[in-house]
mmCIF file of C-alpha atoms in Angstrom:
data_model
loop_
_atom_site.group_PDB
_atom_site.id
_atom_site.type_symbol
_atom_site.label_atom_id
_atom_site.label_comp_id
_atom_site.label_asym_id
_atom_site.label_seq_id
_atom_site.Cartn_x
_atom_site.Cartn_y
_atom_site.Cartn_z
ATOM 1 C CA MET A 6 32.838 9.162 0.930
ATOM 2 C CA SER A 7 29.755 9.247 -1.237
ATOM 3 C CA LYS A 8 30.393 12.854 -2.293
ATOM 4 C CA PRO A 9 33.983 14.129 -2.261
ATOM 5 C CA PRO A 10 34.592 17.750 -1.249
ATOM 6 C CA ALA A 11 34.458 20.411 -3.939
ATOM 7 C CA ARG A 12 38.176 21.097 -3.567
ATOM 8 C CA ARG A 13 40.769 18.662 -2.328
ATOM 9 C CA SER A 14 44.036 20.509 -2.618
ATOM 10 C CA GLY A 15 45.703 23.339 -4.405
ATOM 11 C CA GLN A 16 49.134 23.062 -5.962
ATOM 12 C CA GLN A 17 51.390 26.055 -6.559
ATOM 13 C CA VAL A 18 54.967 26.436 -7.761
ATOM 14 C CA PHE A 19 57.622 28.753 -6.352
ATOM 15 C CA ALA A 20 60.118 29.469 -9.158
ATOM 16 C CA LEU A 21 62.830 32.113 -9.091
ATOM 17 C CA ARG A 22 65.143 33.808 -11.552
ATOM 18 C CA GLU A 23 68.155 36.020 -11.103
ATOM 19 C CA ASP A 24 67.840 39.626 -12.239
ATOM 20 C CA PRO A 25 68.884 39.650 -15.912
ATOM 21 C CA ASP A 26 70.686 42.969 -15.308
ATOM 22 C CA GLY A 27 73.225 41.165 -13.130
ATOM 23 C CA SER A 28 72.297 42.701 -9.761
ATOM 24 C CA GLY A 29 72.033 39.220 -8.222
ATOM 25 C CA GLU A 30 68.554 40.000 -6.925
ATOM 26 C CA LEU A 31 66.054 37.157 -7.206
ATOM 27 C CA SER A 32 62.472 37.529 -8.428
ATOM 28 C CA VAL A 33 59.617 35.060 -8.117
ATOM 29 C CA LEU A 34 57.351 34.122 -11.017
ATOM 30 C CA LEU A 35 53.749 35.189 -10.418
ATOM 31 C CA VAL A 36 50.590 35.072 -12.505
ATOM 32 C CA ASP A 37 47.790 37.643 -12.704
ATOM 33 C CA PRO A 38 44.559 35.606 -12.759
ATOM 34 C CA VAL A 39 41.341 37.194 -14.032
ATOM 35 C CA TYR A 40 39.275 35.529 -11.289
ATOM 36 C CA ARG A 41 40.914 37.229 -8.287
ATOM 37 C CA ASP A 42 42.615 40.451 -7.238
ATOM 38 C CA GLY A 43 46.372 40.438 -6.926
ATOM 39 C CA LEU A 44 49.116 38.216 -8.233
ATOM 40 C CA THR A 45 49.572 34.579 -7.201
ATOM 41 C CA LEU A 46 51.993 31.752 -7.692
ATOM 42 C CA PRO A 47 51.203 29.640 -10.757
ATOM 43 C CA GLY A 48 49.031 26.666 -9.902
ATOM 44 C CA GLY A 49 45.567 25.320 -9.320
ATOM 45 C CA SER A 50 43.513 22.470 -7.948
ATOM 46 C CA ALA A 51 44.342 18.814 -8.328
ATOM 47 C CA GLU A 52 41.730 16.609 -9.964
ATOM 48 C CA GLN A 53 40.469 13.468 -8.263
ATOM 49 C CA ASP A 54 43.149 10.734 -8.400
ATOM 50 C CA GLU A 55 45.722 13.163 -9.848
ATOM 51 C CA LEU A 56 49.079 13.031 -8.107
ATOM 52 C CA PRO A 57 49.634 16.417 -6.477
ATOM 53 C CA HIS A 58 53.032 17.148 -8.015
ATOM 54 C CA LEU A 59 51.671 16.283 -11.460
ATOM 55 C CA ALA A 60 48.765 18.685 -10.911
ATOM 56 C CA ALA A 61 51.282 21.396 -9.982
ATOM 57 C CA ARG A 62 53.329 20.595 -13.080
ATOM 58 C CA ARG A 63 50.227 20.612 -15.307
ATOM 59 C CA HIS A 64 49.112 24.021 -14.049
ATOM 60 C CA LEU A 65 52.637 25.426 -14.262
ATOM 61 C CA GLU A 66 53.001 24.300 -17.873
ATOM 62 C CA THR A 67 49.536 25.562 -18.844
ATOM 63 C CA GLU A 68 50.026 28.963 -17.227
ATOM 64 C CA THR A 69 53.720 29.617 -17.955
ATOM 65 C CA GLY A 70 54.991 27.119 -20.543
ATOM 66 C CA LEU A 71 57.507 25.746 -18.032
ATOM 67 C CA VAL A 72 57.961 22.084 -17.138
ATOM 68 C CA LEU A 73 59.953 21.619 -13.932
ATOM 69 C CA PRO A 74 60.671 18.612 -11.722
ATOM 70 C CA LEU A 75 58.725 19.119 -8.494
ATOM 71 C CA ARG A 76 59.723 16.918 -5.578
ATOM 72 C CA THR A 77 59.956 19.226 -2.572
ATOM 73 C CA ILE A 78 57.113 20.955 -0.757
ATOM 74 C CA LEU A 79 58.167 24.285 0.737
ATOM 75 C CA SER A 80 54.948 25.080 2.587
ATOM 76 C CA VAL A 81 51.452 23.829 3.272
ATOM 77 C CA ASP A 82 48.658 26.353 3.808
ATOM 78 C CA TYR A 83 45.350 25.274 5.359
ATOM 79 C CA VAL A 84 42.361 27.237 4.024
ATOM 80 C CA PRO A 85 39.276 26.950 6.256
ATOM 81 C CA ALA A 86 35.815 26.379 4.821
ATOM 82 C CA ALA A 87 34.635 29.822 5.971
ATOM 83 C CA GLU A 88 36.679 31.484 3.229
ATOM 84 C CA PHE A 89 36.705 28.999 0.321
ATOM 85 C CA PRO A 90 35.946 25.314 0.073
ATOM 86 C CA GLU A 91 38.160 23.843 2.795
ATOM 87 C CA GLY A 92 41.478 22.605 1.531
ATOM 88 C CA LEU A 93 45.237 22.489 1.695
ATOM 89 C CA ASP A 94 47.482 24.459 -0.631
ATOM 90 C CA PHE A 95 50.925 22.996 -1.284
ATOM 91 C CA VAL A 96 53.788 25.143 -2.559
ATOM 92 C CA TYR A 97 56.475 23.236 -4.476
ATOM 93 C CA ALA A 98 60.083 24.272 -4.988
ATOM 94 C CA GLY A 99 60.640 25.039 -8.659
ATOM 95 C CA GLY A 100 64.188 26.264 -8.059
ATOM 96 C CA VAL A 101 66.138 29.003 -9.784
ATOM 97 C CA LEU A 102 65.426 28.962 -13.494
ATOM 98 C CA THR A 103 68.099 29.002 -16.138
ATOM 99 C CA PRO A 104 68.114 32.013 -18.486
ATOM 100 C CA GLN A 105 66.609 29.748 -21.185
ATOM 101 C CA GLN A 106 63.755 28.678 -18.883
ATOM 102 C CA ALA A 107 63.068 32.290 -17.885
ATOM 103 C CA ASP A 108 63.017 33.161 -21.592
ATOM 104 C CA THR A 109 60.443 30.406 -22.195
ATOM 105 C CA ALA A 110 58.128 32.001 -19.624
ATOM 106 C CA ARG A 111 58.767 35.489 -21.028
ATOM 107 C CA HIS A 112 57.659 34.462 -24.532
ATOM 108 C CA TYR A 113 54.782 32.221 -23.446
ATOM 109 C CA GLN A 114 51.185 33.222 -24.196
ATOM 110 C CA PRO A 115 49.185 32.265 -21.072
ATOM 111 C CA PRO A 116 45.582 31.022 -21.272
ATOM 112 C CA GLN A 117 42.680 33.491 -21.136
ATOM 113 C CA GLU A 118 42.226 33.122 -17.361
ATOM 114 C CA ILE A 119 45.720 34.567 -16.857
ATOM 115 C CA ARG A 120 46.193 38.245 -17.753
ATOM 116 C CA ALA A 121 49.992 38.157 -17.633
ATOM 117 C CA LEU A 122 53.105 36.678 -16.055
ATOM 118 C CA HIS A 123 55.279 38.821 -13.783
ATOM 119 C CA TRP A 124 58.706 38.522 -12.170
ATOM 120 C CA VAL A 125 58.553 40.248 -8.796
ATOM 121 C CA PRO A 126 61.452 40.824 -6.378
ATOM 122 C CA ARG A 127 60.820 39.958 -2.741
ATOM 123 C CA HIS A 128 60.712 43.576 -1.540
ATOM 124 C CA LYS A 129 57.763 44.336 -3.866
ATOM 125 C CA LEU A 130 55.575 41.291 -3.126
ATOM 126 C CA ARG A 131 53.356 42.971 -0.525
ATOM 127 C CA ASP A 132 52.434 45.667 -3.066
ATOM 128 C CA VAL A 133 51.107 43.211 -5.682
ATOM 129 C CA MET A 134 49.597 40.339 -3.685
ATOM 130 C CA ALA A 135 46.615 39.762 -1.398
ATOM 131 C CA ASP A 136 47.666 39.177 2.211
ATOM 132 C CA ASP A 137 47.065 35.413 2.188
ATOM 133 C CA GLN A 138 49.033 34.960 -1.030
ATOM 134 C CA PHE A 139 51.828 37.216 0.227
ATOM 135 C CA ARG A 140 52.178 35.222 3.451
ATOM 136 C CA ARG A 141 52.243 31.956 1.483
ATOM 137 C CA VAL A 142 55.038 33.194 -0.796
ATOM 138 C CA GLU A 143 57.005 34.662 2.119
ATOM 139 C CA ASP A 144 56.834 31.329 3.957
ATOM 140 C CA ALA A 145 57.921 29.426 0.842
ATOM 141 C CA TRP A 146 60.778 31.890 0.239
ATOM 142 C CA ASP A 147 62.003 31.492 3.831
ATOM 143 C CA ALA A 148 61.889 27.690 3.523
ATOM 144 C CA TRP A 149 63.759 27.817 0.205
ATOM 145 C CA GLU A 150 66.460 30.154 1.585
ATOM 146 C CA HIS A 151 67.069 27.908 4.592
ATOM 147 C CA GLY A 152 67.047 24.653 2.636
ATOM 148 C CA ASP A 153 63.887 23.563 4.407
ATOM 149 C CA GLY A 154 61.201 21.582 2.720
ATOM 150 C CA LEU A 155 59.475 18.255 2.795
ATOM 151 C CA PRO A 156 60.052 15.543 0.222
ATOM 152 C CA LEU A 157 56.898 14.513 -1.595
ATOM 153 C CA LEU A 158 56.019 10.864 -0.985
ATOM 154 C CA VAL A 159 53.343 8.755 -2.660
ATOM 155 C CA ARG A 160 52.399 5.807 -0.442
ATOM 156 C CA GLY A 161 55.672 6.252 1.429
ATOM 157 C CA VAL A 162 57.900 6.259 -1.667
ATOM 158 C CA PRO A 163 59.775 9.401 -2.776
ATOM 159 C CA VAL A 164 58.523 10.806 -6.057
ATOM 160 C CA PRO A 165 61.135 10.360 -8.801
ATOM 161 C CA VAL A 166 62.540 13.389 -10.605
ATOM 162 C CA GLY A 167 60.803 14.186 -13.870
#
């Protein structure tokens, strides 16, 4: 290819925490980006020659202060060129955070392109997300609940933890 596409792939992270009040309810970590309406999963585009899980980890750390091992893809969302530059968005399993990890995100100062971080329970997602983002998170949540997911491979070799 003499000119690669403007966007190759998007990487997002699905990370949960238990309600600190002890209700047992789970909430997903979302960011409020200045460049779009509604909340989204933390993440962004991969650079050329950047391994996808490392791009997801880079964006997660930049936006939330968290560094998580990302080896499992919960969902893949195809975005046609009619809406944005054509691409695939991968959602990685970040797991259930420890109280210390959740505290890291709570005290983290996100970059200027992120207004704030939010923990949102599943029953409130539709109220705070655009439809496409909501459907992506719902699909990832279903995959996580059922233990579904695809291992990330690089040239046929599973990505090591870390």
